[in-house]
Every structure is written in structure tokens, then in C-alpha cells.
Amino acid sequence: MASTHHVLNLIERGRTVLQGLGSDFHADAARLEELTERLQEGRFHLAVLGQFKRGKSTLLNALLGEEVLPAAVVPLTARPTFIRHGKQRRARVVFEDDRPPMEVEVDDAEGLRRILTPYVSEEENPDNRERVAEVEVFHPADLLARGVVLIDTPGIGSTHQHNTLTTRTFLPQCDAALFMVSADPPITEVELEFLQEVQQHVPRIFFVLNKMDLLRGQEQTEAANFLRRVLKENGRSAPRVFEVSAREALKARQSADRQAWEASGMEEVRHHLVDFLA
């Protein structure tokens, strides 16, 4: 407790100094204020990072147990979406201009997805023309009740370069990350370059190898071994790799099929996250 109190005092002193330096430093002061709130509330930011179309939104939907975040066959996520615990399903959109935040409470996942899509999707909010600063989702999932905030991020490496920039700018806000690649295609040079950047900002990284349902038997083993070998060659000693099918996991959660959920590999991810947060 004393350590946390000391850190909060240091942050407050820094925020006071930044506020006194003029408007050019107001954004930095605001980030320190947000950090203070996170420490006081015990919030832990866990981001899902990776190249576009690796299945990040689907994985988060699987952890939530329902299709909250929009997903598509084209590059979709345009703005980071913060998913926090709440007793009721609710969305809150904060804008960069003088418009007041928009808050909507809904009854189900479909309602949340319908509210979110015009603000977080690239198709309906290209180049962030809606001037969205931040999107928050409140959801009653058990994992969120432990203080974790799950964060869906725009994919890197697509034709939308502003999405890559958004994700890179966002990295300092992450306490840990699920770095997501997929079995088809294997990890790329773009992803390895991005991983080097992530490692400079994020203290703890877990690796998820998605879309294992597209492979069979020996192919799955070869894909996992290839990823581990590449990660070792790029400075990750004995990397832990979770082999999953986010798509099959979401289907299993929706049908309450416990056996299929465990077969998808996502129960191992969920259990590891719970242990880590504890």
C-alpha cells in the first residue's frame, strides 16, 4: 500500500509540472491522470496485438462468451476498444471534439455490436472521420471482474496505414499483451518488426497461434514448432505459445459445449490469464 501511495504521489507531482508547461503538454498530463485512475481502481490493461485479420476480435469475443465486437473478412477494427467489467452491457464513445460522450445501455451482444460498429470499424468510420478518441465497452464477463481491461486494437500491416499508427501510439498504455499470429499464413517479417517495437513498451507478452482448425495433425505441430523457432531466433528464449482456434472457441461458448471449448485451446489461455492476474 505504501508503495502504491508513493507512486501516486510521484505521478501527481509530474502531472502538476506538465500542466504548468502549457497546452503543448496537456495531453501528457491527461495520460498521467488516466494512469492515476487505473492504479486507484486496480485496472490492468491487457491488449490483443497483431497483424490485421489474425482473429483478434474473434478471440476477445470468445473470452467474453458472445459476439460483442464486430468482425469481418476485410480489415475492420479502426479504433482501440477498451472492454471493462460492468453489471449491464453498455457502450461509451468519447470524441476528440467538444461533443459530450455518447453512452448507451443495451440488453444483449447484438445491441452492443450494432452501437460499436459505426465508431470502431474501418468501413463505417474510415480514417476516423467521426473523431473518436476512445471507445469503452462494459460487460459482465467473469474475467473482467478480476480488474483486467481487455483491449481490441487495429491490426498492423494493412492498406490502412493510420490503423498501424494508431496501434503503435497506443502501446505505452499496455501492461501486458496477447501477441496474436495465425497458422495460415505463418508469422511475417512485418509482424516480427512490430514485435520488436512491442517489446520496447510492453513488459509481458503472451503468444497466441490462432486458426489451428485450418490445419490437421502433423501440420499443426509443424506450425507451432516453426513459430517457436522463429521467436527464439528473434530473442525470445523458450517462448510459451498457446495454440487455439478462436472461431471454434466462440462457437463452443455460444453453444455451451465445454468439450469443444477445451479442444479449441482457449480454456488454457483463459486459465493462464486468471493465474497471471492473481
Short mmCIF file of C-alpha atoms in Angstrom, two decimals:
data_model
loop_
_atom_site.label_atom_id
_atom_site.label_comp_id
_atom_site.label_asym_id
_atom_site.label_seq_id
_atom_site.Cartn_x
_atom_site.Cartn_y
_atom_site.Cartn_z
CA MET A 1 0.00 0.00 0.00
CA ALA A 2 2.80 2.41 0.89
CA SER A 3 4.49 1.68 -2.43
CA THR A 4 1.31 2.46 -4.38
CA HIS A 5 0.82 5.65 -2.38
CA HIS A 6 4.38 6.73 -3.20
CA VAL A 7 3.88 6.07 -6.90
CA LEU A 8 0.63 8.04 -6.90
CA ASN A 9 2.39 10.99 -5.28
CA LEU A 10 5.12 10.92 -7.93
CA ILE A 11 2.55 10.79 -10.72
CA GLU A 12 0.63 13.72 -9.25
CA ARG A 13 3.82 15.79 -8.99
CA GLY A 14 4.64 15.00 -12.60
CA ARG A 15 1.12 15.92 -13.74
CA THR A 16 1.33 19.25 -11.92
CA VAL A 17 4.65 20.05 -13.61
CA LEU A 18 3.29 19.16 -17.07
CA GLN A 19 0.18 21.28 -16.59
CA GLY A 20 2.41 24.24 -15.79
CA LEU A 21 4.36 23.87 -19.03
CA GLY A 22 1.50 24.98 -21.25
CA SER A 23 -1.02 23.50 -23.66
CA ASP A 24 1.60 21.50 -25.58
CA PHE A 25 1.87 19.16 -22.58
CA HIS A 26 -1.82 18.85 -21.67
CA ALA A 27 -2.12 15.50 -23.44
CA ASP A 28 0.80 14.10 -21.42
CA ALA A 29 -0.78 15.40 -18.22
CA ALA A 30 -4.04 13.73 -19.19
CA ARG A 31 -2.24 10.40 -19.67
CA LEU A 32 -0.79 10.67 -16.17
CA GLU A 33 -4.25 11.42 -14.81
CA GLU A 34 -5.59 8.31 -16.54
CA LEU A 35 -2.72 6.26 -15.07
CA THR A 36 -3.66 7.52 -11.60
CA GLU A 37 -7.23 6.33 -12.10
CA ARG A 38 -6.01 2.91 -13.25
CA LEU A 39 -3.83 2.47 -10.16
CA GLN A 40 -6.57 3.59 -7.80
CA GLU A 41 -9.13 1.27 -9.39
CA GLY A 42 -6.72 -1.67 -9.79
CA ARG A 43 -7.26 -1.81 -13.56
CA PHE A 44 -4.88 -3.91 -15.66
CA HIS A 45 -4.63 -3.26 -19.41
CA LEU A 46 -4.27 -6.42 -21.50
CA ALA A 47 -4.19 -5.68 -25.23
CA VAL A 48 -4.57 -8.09 -28.13
CA LEU A 49 -1.98 -7.09 -30.72
CA GLY A 50 -1.04 -8.34 -34.15
CA GLN A 51 -1.37 -8.08 -37.89
CA PHE A 52 -4.77 -7.46 -39.47
CA LYS A 53 -7.07 -10.47 -39.96
CA ARG A 54 -5.36 -12.69 -37.42
CA GLY A 55 -8.59 -13.09 -35.44
CA LYS A 56 -8.07 -10.64 -32.57
CA SER A 57 -11.70 -9.54 -32.27
CA THR A 58 -12.92 -13.14 -32.52
CA LEU A 59 -10.57 -14.20 -29.72
CA LEU A 60 -11.89 -11.43 -27.48
CA ASN A 61 -15.46 -12.40 -28.33
CA ALA A 62 -14.63 -15.96 -27.31
CA LEU A 63 -13.29 -14.77 -23.94
CA LEU A 64 -16.46 -12.72 -23.45
CA GLY A 65 -18.64 -15.64 -24.50
CA GLU A 66 -20.61 -13.79 -27.19
CA GLU A 67 -20.16 -11.68 -30.33
CA VAL A 68 -19.73 -8.21 -28.85
CA LEU A 69 -17.01 -6.86 -31.18
CA PRO A 70 -17.65 -6.62 -34.93
CA ALA A 71 -15.61 -8.96 -37.11
CA ALA A 72 -15.31 -9.26 -40.91
CA VAL A 73 -13.31 -10.78 -43.75
CA VAL A 74 -11.66 -7.40 -44.51
CA PRO A 75 -9.52 -5.17 -42.23
CA LEU A 76 -12.12 -3.91 -39.77
CA THR A 77 -11.09 -2.55 -36.36
CA ALA A 78 -10.19 1.13 -36.67
CA ARG A 79 -10.06 2.38 -33.05
CA PRO A 80 -8.88 0.68 -29.83
CA THR A 81 -11.82 -0.66 -27.84
CA PHE A 82 -11.47 -0.95 -24.04
CA ILE A 83 -13.62 -3.73 -22.55
CA ARG A 84 -14.25 -3.29 -18.82
CA HIS A 85 -16.39 -5.03 -16.26
CA GLY A 86 -19.94 -3.85 -15.75
CA LYS A 87 -23.13 -5.45 -14.47
CA GLN A 88 -25.00 -4.25 -17.55
CA ARG A 89 -23.90 -4.27 -21.19
CA ARG A 90 -23.08 -0.70 -22.07
CA ALA A 91 -21.04 1.28 -24.64
CA ARG A 92 -19.38 4.66 -24.14
CA VAL A 93 -17.85 6.65 -27.01
CA VAL A 94 -15.61 9.64 -26.26
CA PHE A 95 -14.93 12.14 -29.04
CA GLU A 96 -11.90 14.30 -29.82
CA ASP A 97 -14.00 17.44 -30.24
CA ASP A 98 -16.45 19.21 -27.90
CA ARG A 99 -19.26 16.68 -28.30
CA PRO A 100 -20.28 15.05 -25.00
CA PRO A 101 -19.59 11.30 -24.66
CA MET A 102 -22.27 9.02 -26.03
CA GLU A 103 -23.43 6.32 -23.59
CA VAL A 104 -25.90 3.58 -24.47
CA GLU A 105 -27.07 0.62 -22.37
CA VAL A 106 -28.30 -2.44 -24.26
CA ASP A 107 -29.78 -5.84 -23.47
CA ASP A 108 -27.56 -8.17 -25.48
CA ALA A 109 -24.36 -8.62 -27.50
CA GLU A 110 -26.10 -7.81 -30.78
CA GLY A 111 -27.13 -4.44 -29.41
CA LEU A 112 -23.57 -3.67 -28.34
CA ARG A 113 -22.19 -4.68 -31.71
CA ARG A 114 -24.73 -2.51 -33.50
CA ILE A 115 -23.75 0.51 -31.37
CA LEU A 116 -19.99 -0.06 -31.75
CA THR A 117 -19.72 -0.72 -35.49
CA PRO A 118 -20.20 2.90 -36.74
CA TYR A 119 -17.38 4.07 -34.46
CA VAL A 120 -14.77 1.28 -34.35
CA SER A 121 -14.98 -0.20 -37.84
CA GLU A 122 -12.87 0.97 -40.76
CA GLU A 123 -15.74 0.60 -43.21
CA GLU A 124 -18.15 2.89 -41.33
CA ASN A 125 -15.56 5.20 -39.73
CA PRO A 126 -12.79 5.47 -42.36
CA ASP A 127 -9.72 7.38 -41.21
CA ASN A 128 -11.65 8.13 -38.01
CA ARG A 129 -13.85 10.75 -39.65
CA GLU A 130 -16.15 10.53 -36.59
CA ARG A 131 -13.29 11.96 -34.47
CA VAL A 132 -13.47 9.12 -31.94
CA ALA A 133 -10.95 9.43 -29.13
CA GLU A 134 -11.83 6.30 -27.17
CA VAL A 135 -14.43 3.56 -27.04
CA GLU A 136 -15.33 1.68 -23.86
CA VAL A 137 -17.47 -1.43 -23.53
CA PHE A 138 -18.84 -2.59 -20.20
CA HIS A 139 -19.61 -6.32 -19.95
CA PRO A 140 -20.40 -8.79 -17.13
CA ALA A 141 -17.82 -11.44 -18.14
CA ASP A 142 -16.16 -13.11 -15.12
CA LEU A 143 -12.63 -12.48 -16.41
CA LEU A 144 -13.25 -8.72 -16.41
CA ALA A 145 -14.42 -8.80 -12.79
CA ARG A 146 -10.81 -9.52 -11.79
CA GLY A 147 -9.77 -5.99 -12.77
CA VAL A 148 -8.49 -6.75 -16.26
CA VAL A 149 -9.40 -4.44 -19.14
CA LEU A 150 -9.28 -6.28 -22.46
CA ILE A 151 -8.34 -4.10 -25.43
CA ASP A 152 -9.06 -4.76 -29.08
CA THR A 153 -6.60 -2.92 -31.31
CA PRO A 154 -6.42 -2.12 -35.05
CA GLY A 155 -4.31 -4.58 -36.98
CA ILE A 156 -0.94 -3.56 -38.35
CA GLY A 157 0.26 -4.05 -41.90
CA SER A 158 -2.97 -3.49 -43.82
CA THR A 159 -3.52 -0.92 -46.55
CA HIS A 160 -4.86 1.45 -43.86
CA GLN A 161 -1.60 2.91 -42.55
CA HIS A 162 -3.40 5.08 -40.00
CA ASN A 163 -4.51 1.87 -38.22
CA THR A 164 -0.89 0.82 -37.78
CA LEU A 165 -0.01 4.27 -36.45
CA THR A 166 -2.94 4.16 -34.01
CA THR A 167 -1.78 0.84 -32.59
CA ARG A 168 1.85 1.93 -32.27
CA THR A 169 0.85 5.14 -30.49
CA PHE A 170 -1.27 3.10 -28.12
CA LEU A 171 1.46 0.65 -26.98
CA PRO A 172 2.66 2.61 -23.88
CA GLN A 173 -0.81 2.16 -22.34
CA CYS A 174 -0.46 -1.66 -22.27
CA ASP A 175 0.51 -3.56 -19.12
CA ALA A 176 0.66 -6.87 -20.99
CA ALA A 177 -0.30 -8.20 -24.41
CA LEU A 178 -1.55 -11.23 -26.23
CA PHE A 179 0.54 -11.13 -29.42
CA MET A 180 -1.52 -12.94 -32.00
CA VAL A 181 -0.33 -14.69 -35.13
CA SER A 182 -2.03 -17.42 -37.13
CA ALA A 183 -1.20 -20.77 -38.64
CA ASP A 184 -2.18 -19.65 -42.13
CA PRO A 185 -0.21 -17.71 -43.21
CA PRO A 186 2.76 -18.13 -40.82
CA ILE A 187 4.36 -15.21 -38.99
CA THR A 188 5.65 -12.50 -41.34
CA GLU A 189 8.58 -10.08 -41.35
CA VAL A 190 6.14 -7.22 -40.69
CA GLU A 191 4.96 -8.99 -37.54
CA LEU A 192 8.50 -9.62 -36.32
CA GLU A 193 9.38 -5.95 -36.78
CA PHE A 194 6.24 -4.99 -34.88
CA LEU A 195 7.13 -7.46 -32.11
CA GLN A 196 10.49 -5.74 -31.65
CA GLU A 197 8.62 -2.45 -31.14
CA VAL A 198 6.09 -4.03 -28.77
CA GLN A 199 8.89 -5.41 -26.61
CA GLN A 200 10.19 -1.87 -26.01
CA HIS A 201 6.89 -0.79 -24.43
CA VAL A 202 5.05 -3.85 -23.08
CA PRO A 203 6.63 -5.69 -20.12
CA ARG A 204 4.81 -9.03 -20.52
CA ILE A 205 3.87 -10.71 -23.80
CA PHE A 206 1.95 -13.95 -24.37
CA PHE A 207 1.95 -15.55 -27.82
CA VAL A 208 -1.21 -16.96 -29.38
CA LEU A 209 -1.15 -19.07 -32.54
CA ASN A 210 -4.66 -18.86 -33.96
CA LYS A 211 -6.58 -20.66 -36.73
CA MET A 212 -5.21 -24.07 -35.82
CA ASP A 213 -8.51 -25.54 -37.04
CA LEU A 214 -7.29 -24.87 -40.59
CA LEU A 215 -4.52 -27.45 -40.12
CA ARG A 216 -4.51 -31.15 -39.31
CA GLY A 217 -2.25 -33.41 -37.26
CA GLN A 218 1.38 -33.03 -38.24
CA GLU A 219 0.68 -29.66 -39.88
CA GLN A 220 -0.36 -28.24 -36.51
CA THR A 221 2.84 -29.49 -34.89
CA GLU A 222 4.97 -28.06 -37.69
CA ALA A 223 3.25 -24.66 -37.50
CA ALA A 224 3.72 -24.40 -33.73
CA ASN A 225 7.35 -25.53 -33.88
CA PHE A 226 8.06 -23.07 -36.69
CA LEU A 227 6.68 -20.17 -34.65
CA ARG A 228 8.69 -21.16 -31.56
CA ARG A 229 11.86 -21.43 -33.64
CA VAL A 230 11.33 -18.02 -35.24
CA LEU A 231 10.64 -16.41 -31.87
CA LYS A 232 13.81 -17.94 -30.39
CA GLU A 233 15.82 -16.67 -33.36
CA ASN A 234 14.45 -13.22 -32.60
CA GLY A 235 15.44 -13.16 -28.95
CA ARG A 236 12.57 -14.90 -27.17
CA SER A 237 14.02 -17.70 -25.03
CA ALA A 238 11.66 -20.70 -24.61
CA PRO A 239 8.56 -18.76 -25.70
CA ARG A 240 5.17 -20.01 -24.45
CA VAL A 241 2.82 -20.40 -27.41
CA PHE A 242 -0.90 -21.04 -26.98
CA GLU A 243 -2.36 -22.97 -29.91
CA VAL A 244 -6.01 -22.04 -30.42
CA SER A 245 -8.94 -21.73 -32.73
CA ALA A 246 -10.75 -18.55 -31.69
CA ARG A 247 -13.55 -19.27 -34.15
CA GLU A 248 -14.23 -22.73 -32.72
CA ALA A 249 -13.91 -21.35 -29.18
CA LEU A 250 -16.59 -18.73 -29.81
CA LYS A 251 -18.92 -21.34 -31.29
CA ALA A 252 -18.32 -23.54 -28.25
CA ARG A 253 -19.12 -20.73 -25.81
CA GLN A 254 -22.30 -19.85 -27.69
CA SER A 255 -23.48 -23.48 -27.62
CA ALA A 256 -22.25 -24.12 -24.05
CA ASP A 257 -20.14 -27.02 -25.34
CA ARG A 258 -17.48 -27.45 -22.65
CA GLN A 259 -15.63 -30.19 -24.50
CA ALA A 260 -15.35 -28.15 -27.70
CA TRP A 261 -14.26 -25.11 -25.67
CA GLU A 262 -11.35 -27.03 -24.16
CA ALA A 263 -10.48 -28.59 -27.53
CA SER A 264 -10.24 -25.08 -29.03
CA GLY A 265 -7.27 -24.28 -26.75
CA MET A 266 -8.95 -21.21 -25.29
CA GLU A 267 -9.52 -22.70 -21.84
CA GLU A 268 -5.74 -22.92 -21.44
CA VAL A 269 -5.44 -19.24 -22.40
CA ARG A 270 -8.22 -18.20 -20.00
CA HIS A 271 -6.75 -20.26 -17.14
CA HIS A 272 -3.26 -18.81 -17.74
CA LEU A 273 -4.63 -15.28 -17.72
CA VAL A 274 -6.50 -15.90 -14.47
CA ASP A 275 -3.34 -17.26 -12.82
CA PHE A 276 -1.31 -14.34 -14.16
CA LEU A 277 -3.79 -11.77 -12.87
CA ALA A 278 -3.88 -13.46 -9.47
#
